[in-house]
Amino acid sequence: MSDPKPATVCDVTIIGGGLAGKAASLHLAKAGLKVICVEPEEGIPQSVGESLDWSAPELLKALGLPMEDLIKTQTATWKRHVTLKSSDGRSEHYVPSPWLAGPPFRVELRTLHIDRLRLDAELQKMTVDRGVLHVRDKVVRVERKGENIEAVYTAGGASLSSPWFLDASGLAACVLPRDFKLPKIEFGPAKVALWTYFPVAEAIEGTTLYMEPMPNDYLEWVWEIPISSNVVSVGYVATGAATKARREQGLSVEEIFRQQVMKFPRFEPLLQTGATSPLHVTSFRSSVHTGVAGPNWLVAGEAASMVDPITANGVTAALRHAAEASALILKYRKRGKLPLRARWAYSRRILQMAKFFNDGIEKIVYQPPVRNRIGIGSSGTVYTSPAWSMNVVYARLKPAGIFSTFLLGSILGFFRASAWVFYQMCKRRTPAREVAA
């Protein structure tokens, strides 16, 4: 590294300019803090996570991006339901129950599909307008004094010093979790997502998931998400091991993608028309770090927890982390450090939500025992009912302190325990050879 330049001082240094980083920058800048956001020179790559759950719109509205405006600017399309389709033409529809719209819940039953590139561009503009300084560089070293962070250094030789730090560097970098060697919990195998975009004459107002589950195999799936009135995102998700095996057979990633989506008649005309972009490839593994808050630092977004994209909860998680981390910095700004109870509660909420969504989707949908026993459509219902309910509970409870965090954790723990018991029952009662027969 080159000799450090004179330190740049601000109120908050944010590492990473993705969704969580920009959202936190905006929250803090609106409150009058001087914020520096460090993001790589190459910018943010195309992201997975264009289908939002029913909690995301309120979090976007808090940033100054109400649903109607996102629709009007063609940054988003309406998502009113989720449809699960199999290769034989059968389908299952998942729609929030109408009673959720009434008292006492008053849940907005509409949500969105989002064009992530347009959303990123809009957030970039909003943060710049609010005075956030964006530094195109990469953090390569953290200067610590005990558990406190005093400065970070970039590859370009810059030194950034501030009373507070927020790591939103993403799944690949995880700057502070790696520096502090935070324990990590992983869920399921490593996965690979392949996706691109196709022009369409007319898009429906919902996300469609295509599945052809084999009785003894881990689930693979295809998504179709209308990100605008005439463009759909189409992606395929499989385990890293399955993708590697196909590559060893001599298939390119483009051939793997085409081979898998061609299983469903819907995609033949789209493939003939041709995609509007090259094929995007990313690998990931659902995970969560523990202890993601220190005396003057917090971790948010995928650097804190990676939620499986099939849950549609990744955007909500990033926005929620950003809002809560920003609120903690503002609350304890004058004190200069986070009390232990605040650190515990923030870390605990991230841990429990990641466990709930990732553990549930692994046991109920991805792995064979439950779906073999009750069918893939019913498995989806068993998963989505508590998942939607818990997002409602979180939004209404607004946990921040120890008691509300403990209460949330107890409810989540109950659902996780129930899923584990159901999984074990299905595993024992439905032998693989019986299903195959």
Coordinates of C-alpha atoms in Angstrom, one line a residue:
M1 CA 0.0 0.0 0.0
S2 CA 1.2 3.5 -0.8
D3 CA 2.0 6.0 2.0
P4 CA -1.2 7.1 3.7
K5 CA -2.6 10.5 2.7
P6 CA -3.8 13.0 5.3
A7 CA -6.8 11.6 7.1
T8 CA -10.3 12.6 5.9
V9 CA -12.6 13.1 8.9
C10 CA -16.4 12.8 8.9
D11 CA -19.2 11.7 11.2
V12 CA -19.7 8.2 9.7
T13 CA -17.6 6.1 7.3
I14 CA -19.7 3.6 5.4
I15 CA -17.8 0.8 3.7
G16 CA -19.7 -0.4 0.6
G17 CA -22.1 1.4 -1.7
G18 CA -24.7 -1.2 -2.3
L19 CA -28.3 -1.1 -1.2
A20 CA -27.6 -1.2 2.5
G21 CA -24.7 1.3 2.2
K22 CA -26.7 3.8 0.2
A23 CA -29.8 3.5 2.4
A24 CA -27.8 4.1 5.6
S25 CA -26.0 7.0 3.9
L26 CA -29.3 8.6 3.1
H27 CA -30.8 8.1 6.6
L28 CA -27.7 9.6 8.2
A29 CA -27.3 12.5 5.8
K30 CA -30.9 13.4 6.2
A31 CA -30.2 13.7 9.9
G32 CA -27.4 16.2 9.2
L33 CA -24.4 14.0 9.6
K34 CA -21.3 14.2 7.4
V35 CA -21.1 10.8 5.6
I36 CA -18.4 9.3 3.5
C37 CA -19.3 6.1 1.5
V38 CA -16.5 4.1 0.1
E39 CA -17.3 1.8 -2.8
P40 CA -15.1 0.0 -5.4
E41 CA -14.1 1.9 -8.6
E42 CA -16.1 -0.6 -10.7
G43 CA -19.3 0.2 -8.9
I44 CA -22.1 -2.2 -7.9
P45 CA -22.6 -5.2 -10.1
Q46 CA -26.0 -6.3 -11.3
S47 CA -27.8 -7.7 -8.2
V48 CA -30.0 -10.7 -7.5
G49 CA -33.1 -9.7 -5.6
E50 CA -35.7 -8.0 -7.9
S51 CA -38.8 -9.5 -6.3
L52 CA -39.6 -7.7 -3.1
D53 CA -41.6 -9.0 -0.1
W54 CA -44.5 -7.2 1.5
S55 CA -42.3 -5.3 4.0
A56 CA -40.0 -3.6 1.6
P57 CA -42.3 -0.8 0.3
E58 CA -42.6 0.9 3.8
L59 CA -38.8 0.8 4.1
L60 CA -38.4 2.3 0.7
K61 CA -41.0 5.0 1.5
A62 CA -38.9 5.9 4.6
L63 CA -36.0 6.7 2.2
G64 CA -38.3 9.0 0.1
L65 CA -39.3 6.4 -2.5
P66 CA -43.0 5.7 -2.2
M67 CA -44.4 2.9 -4.3
E68 CA -46.4 5.1 -6.6
D69 CA -43.3 7.2 -7.5
L70 CA -41.3 4.0 -8.2
I71 CA -44.1 2.8 -10.5
K72 CA -44.4 6.2 -12.2
T73 CA -40.7 6.4 -13.0
Q74 CA -40.7 2.8 -14.2
T75 CA -38.2 1.8 -11.6
A76 CA -40.7 -0.8 -10.4
T77 CA -43.7 -2.9 -11.4
W78 CA -46.6 -4.1 -9.2
K79 CA -46.2 -7.5 -7.5
R80 CA -49.6 -8.7 -6.3
H81 CA -49.0 -12.4 -6.0
V82 CA -46.5 -15.2 -6.4
T83 CA -47.2 -18.2 -8.7
L84 CA -45.5 -21.6 -8.5
K85 CA -45.5 -23.6 -11.8
S86 CA -44.3 -27.1 -12.6
S87 CA -43.2 -28.4 -16.0
D88 CA -46.5 -30.3 -16.4
G89 CA -48.5 -27.1 -16.3
R90 CA -49.8 -27.3 -12.7
S91 CA -49.7 -24.0 -10.7
E92 CA -50.2 -22.7 -7.2
H93 CA -50.9 -19.1 -6.3
Y94 CA -49.8 -17.3 -3.1
V95 CA -51.6 -14.1 -2.3
P96 CA -51.7 -12.3 1.1
S97 CA -55.0 -12.8 2.8
P98 CA -57.4 -9.8 2.5
W99 CA -58.0 -9.7 6.2
L100 CA -54.4 -8.5 6.7
A101 CA -55.4 -5.2 5.1
G102 CA -57.9 -4.5 7.9
P103 CA -57.4 -3.6 11.5
P104 CA -55.4 -4.2 13.6
F105 CA -52.7 -5.1 11.0
R106 CA -53.5 -2.8 8.1
V107 CA -51.0 -4.4 5.8
E108 CA -50.4 -3.0 2.3
L109 CA -51.3 -6.0 0.1
R110 CA -49.3 -4.8 -2.9
T111 CA -45.6 -4.9 -3.2
L112 CA -43.1 -4.5 -6.0
H113 CA -40.6 -5.9 -8.5
I114 CA -37.7 -3.6 -8.7
D115 CA -35.2 -2.7 -11.4
R116 CA -32.1 -2.8 -9.2
L117 CA -29.9 -0.8 -11.6
R118 CA -32.5 2.0 -11.7
L119 CA -33.0 1.9 -8.0
D120 CA -29.2 2.1 -7.4
A121 CA -29.0 5.1 -9.7
E122 CA -31.8 6.8 -7.9
L123 CA -30.3 6.2 -4.5
Q124 CA -26.9 7.4 -5.7
K125 CA -28.5 10.7 -6.9
M126 CA -30.4 11.1 -3.6
T127 CA -27.3 10.6 -1.5
V128 CA -25.2 13.0 -3.6
D129 CA -28.0 15.6 -3.3
R130 CA -27.9 15.1 0.5
G131 CA -24.1 15.8 0.6
V132 CA -22.8 12.3 0.9
L133 CA -19.2 12.0 -0.3
H134 CA -18.7 8.9 -2.5
V135 CA -15.1 7.7 -2.6
R136 CA -14.3 5.3 -5.4
D137 CA -11.8 3.0 -3.7
K138 CA -11.5 -0.2 -1.7
V139 CA -10.9 -0.6 2.0
V140 CA -7.9 -2.8 2.6
R141 CA -7.0 -2.2 6.2
V142 CA -8.8 -1.4 9.5
E143 CA -7.0 0.5 12.3
R144 CA -8.3 -0.6 15.7
K145 CA -7.8 0.2 19.3
G146 CA -9.2 -2.8 21.1
E147 CA -12.8 -3.3 20.0
N148 CA -13.0 0.3 18.7
I149 CA -12.2 1.3 15.1
E150 CA -10.2 4.5 14.7
A151 CA -9.7 4.6 10.9
V152 CA -9.8 2.6 7.7
Y153 CA -7.3 2.7 4.8
T154 CA -8.0 2.3 1.1
A155 CA -6.0 0.7 -1.7
G156 CA -5.5 4.2 -3.1
G157 CA -3.7 5.3 0.1
A158 CA -6.6 7.3 1.7
S159 CA -7.1 7.3 5.4
L160 CA -10.7 7.8 6.6
S161 CA -11.3 8.6 10.3
S162 CA -14.6 9.0 12.0
P163 CA -16.4 8.4 15.3
W164 CA -18.7 5.8 13.7
F165 CA -18.3 3.1 11.0
L166 CA -20.8 1.0 9.2
D167 CA -19.8 -2.0 7.1
A168 CA -22.1 -2.7 4.1
S169 CA -19.4 -4.2 2.0
G170 CA -21.4 -7.2 0.8
L171 CA -21.1 -11.0 1.0
A172 CA -17.8 -11.2 -0.9
A173 CA -15.9 -8.6 1.1
C174 CA -17.3 -8.7 4.7
V175 CA -14.6 -6.3 5.7
L176 CA -15.3 -6.0 9.5
P177 CA -16.5 -9.6 10.0
R178 CA -13.2 -10.8 8.6
D179 CA -11.1 -8.3 10.5
F180 CA -12.9 -9.1 13.8
K181 CA -13.1 -12.8 12.9
L182 CA -16.8 -12.9 13.7
P183 CA -18.3 -16.4 13.9
K184 CA -20.4 -17.4 10.9
I185 CA -23.4 -19.7 10.5
E186 CA -24.1 -21.2 7.1
F187 CA -27.3 -22.7 5.7
G188 CA -27.5 -25.3 3.0
P189 CA -25.0 -25.8 0.2
A190 CA -23.3 -23.1 -1.9
K191 CA -25.5 -22.1 -4.8
V192 CA -25.0 -20.5 -8.2
A193 CA -27.5 -18.1 -9.9
L194 CA -27.5 -17.6 -13.7
W195 CA -29.8 -14.9 -15.1
T196 CA -30.5 -12.5 -17.9
Y197 CA -33.3 -10.3 -19.3
F198 CA -35.8 -10.8 -22.1
P199 CA -38.1 -8.4 -23.9
V200 CA -41.8 -9.3 -23.6
A201 CA -45.0 -7.9 -25.1
E202 CA -46.8 -7.9 -21.8
A203 CA -45.8 -8.7 -18.3
I204 CA -48.0 -10.0 -15.5
E205 CA -48.2 -8.4 -12.1
G206 CA -46.5 -11.2 -10.1
T207 CA -43.4 -13.2 -9.6
T208 CA -43.5 -16.7 -11.2
L209 CA -41.3 -19.6 -9.9
Y210 CA -40.8 -22.7 -12.0
M211 CA -39.8 -25.9 -10.4
E212 CA -39.4 -29.6 -11.4
P213 CA -38.3 -31.2 -8.1
M214 CA -36.9 -34.7 -8.2
P215 CA -37.9 -36.8 -5.2
N216 CA -34.4 -37.5 -4.0
D217 CA -32.7 -34.3 -5.1
Y218 CA -32.0 -30.9 -3.6
L219 CA -34.4 -28.3 -5.3
E220 CA -33.4 -26.3 -8.4
W221 CA -35.6 -23.5 -9.6
V222 CA -36.2 -20.8 -12.3
W223 CA -37.6 -17.4 -11.7
E224 CA -39.4 -14.9 -14.0
I225 CA -39.7 -11.4 -12.6
P226 CA -41.2 -8.5 -14.6
I227 CA -38.9 -5.5 -13.8
S228 CA -40.7 -3.3 -16.3
S229 CA -43.7 -3.4 -18.6
N230 CA -41.7 -4.9 -21.4
V231 CA -38.7 -6.6 -19.7
V232 CA -38.5 -9.7 -17.5
S233 CA -35.7 -11.1 -15.5
V234 CA -35.2 -14.8 -15.9
G235 CA -32.8 -16.8 -13.7
Y236 CA -31.9 -20.3 -12.7
V237 CA -30.6 -21.3 -9.3
A238 CA -28.8 -24.6 -8.5
T239 CA -26.2 -25.9 -6.1
G240 CA -22.5 -25.1 -6.8
A241 CA -21.9 -28.9 -6.9
A242 CA -24.5 -29.5 -9.6
T243 CA -23.3 -26.6 -11.6
K244 CA -19.7 -27.8 -11.4
A245 CA -20.7 -31.3 -12.5
R246 CA -22.4 -29.9 -15.6
R247 CA -19.4 -27.8 -16.4
E248 CA -17.2 -30.9 -16.1
Q249 CA -19.4 -32.5 -18.7
G250 CA -18.3 -29.8 -21.1
L251 CA -21.3 -27.4 -20.9
S252 CA -20.8 -23.7 -20.8
V253 CA -22.8 -21.6 -18.4
E254 CA -24.9 -20.3 -21.3
E255 CA -25.7 -24.0 -22.3
I256 CA -26.6 -24.9 -18.7
F257 CA -29.0 -21.9 -18.5
R258 CA -30.6 -22.7 -21.8
Q259 CA -30.9 -26.4 -20.9
Q260 CA -32.7 -25.7 -17.6
V261 CA -35.1 -23.0 -18.7
M262 CA -36.1 -25.0 -21.8
K263 CA -37.8 -27.5 -19.4
F264 CA -40.6 -25.0 -19.2
P265 CA -42.6 -24.2 -22.4
R266 CA -42.9 -20.6 -21.4
F267 CA -39.3 -19.8 -22.2
E268 CA -38.9 -21.3 -25.7
P269 CA -40.2 -18.1 -27.5
L270 CA -38.1 -15.9 -25.2
L271 CA -35.0 -17.8 -26.0
Q272 CA -35.8 -17.6 -29.7
T273 CA -36.2 -13.8 -29.4
G274 CA -32.9 -13.5 -27.5
A275 CA -31.8 -11.8 -24.3
T276 CA -31.2 -8.1 -23.9
S277 CA -28.0 -8.6 -21.9
P278 CA -25.2 -11.1 -21.4
L279 CA -25.7 -13.9 -18.9
H280 CA -25.0 -12.8 -15.3
V281 CA -23.4 -15.3 -12.9
T282 CA -23.0 -15.1 -9.2
S283 CA -22.3 -17.7 -6.4
F284 CA -23.5 -17.4 -2.8
R285 CA -24.2 -19.3 0.3
S286 CA -26.9 -18.3 2.8
S287 CA -25.3 -17.3 6.0
V288 CA -25.3 -14.9 9.0
H289 CA -22.5 -13.5 11.2
T290 CA -22.9 -13.2 14.9
G291 CA -21.9 -10.2 17.0
V292 CA -22.3 -7.7 14.1
A293 CA -22.1 -4.6 16.3
G294 CA -19.2 -3.1 18.4
P295 CA -18.6 0.0 20.4
N296 CA -18.5 2.3 17.4
W297 CA -19.3 0.1 14.4
L298 CA -22.1 -2.0 12.9
V299 CA -22.4 -4.4 10.0
A300 CA -25.4 -4.3 7.6
G301 CA -26.8 -5.9 4.5
E302 CA -25.2 -9.1 3.1
A303 CA -22.0 -8.5 5.0
A304 CA -24.2 -9.2 8.1
S305 CA -26.5 -11.9 6.7
M306 CA -27.2 -13.4 3.3
V307 CA -30.8 -14.4 2.9
D308 CA -31.7 -17.0 0.1
P309 CA -33.2 -15.1 -2.9
I310 CA -36.1 -17.5 -3.1
T311 CA -37.4 -15.9 0.1
A312 CA -37.7 -12.5 -1.5
N313 CA -36.4 -11.1 1.8
G314 CA -33.0 -9.9 0.8
V315 CA -34.0 -6.3 0.0
T316 CA -36.0 -6.0 3.1
A317 CA -33.1 -7.3 5.2
A318 CA -30.7 -4.7 3.7
L319 CA -33.1 -1.8 4.1
R320 CA -34.0 -2.9 7.6
H321 CA -30.4 -3.2 8.7
A322 CA -29.6 0.2 7.3
A323 CA -32.5 1.9 9.1
E324 CA -31.8 0.2 12.4
A325 CA -28.1 0.8 12.3
S326 CA -28.6 4.4 11.4
A327 CA -31.1 4.9 14.2
L328 CA -28.6 3.5 16.7
I329 CA -25.8 5.8 15.5
L330 CA -28.1 8.8 15.8
K331 CA -29.4 7.7 19.2
Y332 CA -25.9 7.2 20.8
R333 CA -24.0 9.8 18.8
K334 CA -23.4 12.1 21.7
R335 CA -22.4 9.2 24.0
G336 CA -19.8 8.1 21.4
K337 CA -20.4 4.3 21.8
L338 CA -23.1 1.7 21.7
P339 CA -24.0 0.2 25.0
L340 CA -23.8 -3.6 25.3
R341 CA -27.6 -4.0 25.4
A342 CA -28.0 -2.1 22.1
R343 CA -25.2 -4.2 20.4
W344 CA -26.7 -7.4 21.6
A345 CA -30.3 -6.5 20.5
Y346 CA -29.2 -5.4 17.0
S347 CA -27.0 -8.5 16.5
R348 CA -29.7 -10.8 17.9
R349 CA -32.4 -9.5 15.5
I350 CA -30.2 -10.1 12.5
L351 CA -29.2 -13.5 13.7
Q352 CA -32.8 -14.6 14.5
M353 CA -34.3 -13.4 11.2
A354 CA -31.6 -15.0 9.1
K355 CA -32.1 -18.3 10.9
F356 CA -35.8 -18.1 10.5
F357 CA -35.8 -17.4 6.8
N358 CA -32.9 -19.6 5.7
D359 CA -33.5 -22.5 8.0
G360 CA -37.2 -22.6 7.1
I361 CA -36.7 -22.5 3.4
E362 CA -34.0 -25.2 3.6
K363 CA -36.1 -27.6 5.6
I364 CA -39.5 -27.0 4.1
V365 CA -38.7 -26.4 0.4
Y366 CA -35.1 -27.1 -0.7
Q367 CA -34.7 -30.5 0.9
P368 CA -36.8 -33.4 -0.2
P369 CA -38.5 -34.8 3.0
V370 CA -41.3 -32.2 3.5
R371 CA -42.1 -31.6 -0.2
N372 CA -42.1 -35.3 -0.9
R373 CA -44.6 -35.8 1.9
I374 CA -47.1 -32.9 1.2
G375 CA -46.1 -31.7 -2.3
I376 CA -44.2 -28.7 -3.5
G377 CA -47.3 -26.5 -3.6
S378 CA -48.2 -27.2 0.0
S379 CA -44.6 -26.8 1.0
G380 CA -44.7 -23.3 -0.4
T381 CA -47.8 -22.6 1.6
V382 CA -46.3 -24.0 4.8
Y383 CA -43.3 -21.7 4.4
T384 CA -44.9 -18.5 3.1
S385 CA -47.7 -18.3 5.8
P386 CA -45.3 -17.8 8.8
A387 CA -42.8 -15.9 6.6
W388 CA -45.4 -13.3 5.7
S389 CA -46.8 -13.2 9.2
M390 CA -43.4 -12.6 10.8
N391 CA -42.7 -9.7 8.5
V392 CA -46.0 -8.2 9.6
V393 CA -45.1 -8.8 13.3
Y394 CA -41.7 -7.2 12.8
A395 CA -43.1 -4.2 11.1
R396 CA -45.7 -3.7 13.8
L397 CA -43.6 -4.6 16.8
K398 CA -40.6 -2.5 15.6
P399 CA -38.2 -4.3 18.0
A400 CA -35.4 -2.1 19.3
G401 CA -34.8 -2.9 22.9
I402 CA -33.9 -6.1 24.8
F403 CA -37.5 -7.0 25.7
S404 CA -39.0 -6.6 22.2
T405 CA -36.0 -8.3 20.6
F406 CA -36.4 -11.2 23.1
L407 CA -40.2 -11.4 22.3
L408 CA -39.5 -11.5 18.6
G409 CA -36.8 -14.1 19.0
S410 CA -39.2 -16.3 21.0
I411 CA -41.9 -16.1 18.3
L412 CA -39.3 -16.9 15.6
G413 CA -37.9 -19.7 17.7
F414 CA -41.3 -21.3 18.0
F415 CA -41.8 -21.3 14.2
R416 CA -38.2 -22.7 13.7
A417 CA -38.8 -25.5 16.3
S418 CA -42.1 -26.3 14.6
A419 CA -40.5 -26.5 11.2
W420 CA -37.7 -28.8 12.6
V421 CA -40.3 -31.2 14.2
F422 CA -42.3 -31.3 11.0
Y423 CA -39.2 -31.9 9.0
Q424 CA -38.1 -34.8 11.2
M425 CA -41.6 -36.4 11.0
C426 CA -41.6 -36.2 7.2
K427 CA -38.1 -37.5 7.0
R428 CA -38.9 -40.6 9.1
R429 CA -42.3 -41.3 7.5
T430 CA -41.5 -41.0 3.8
P431 CA -38.5 -43.2 2.8
A432 CA -36.8 -42.1 -0.4
R433 CA -37.3 -45.5 -2.0
E434 CA -41.1 -45.2 -1.4
V435 CA -41.2 -41.8 -3.1
A436 CA -39.2 -43.0 -6.1
A437 CA -41.6 -46.0 -6.4

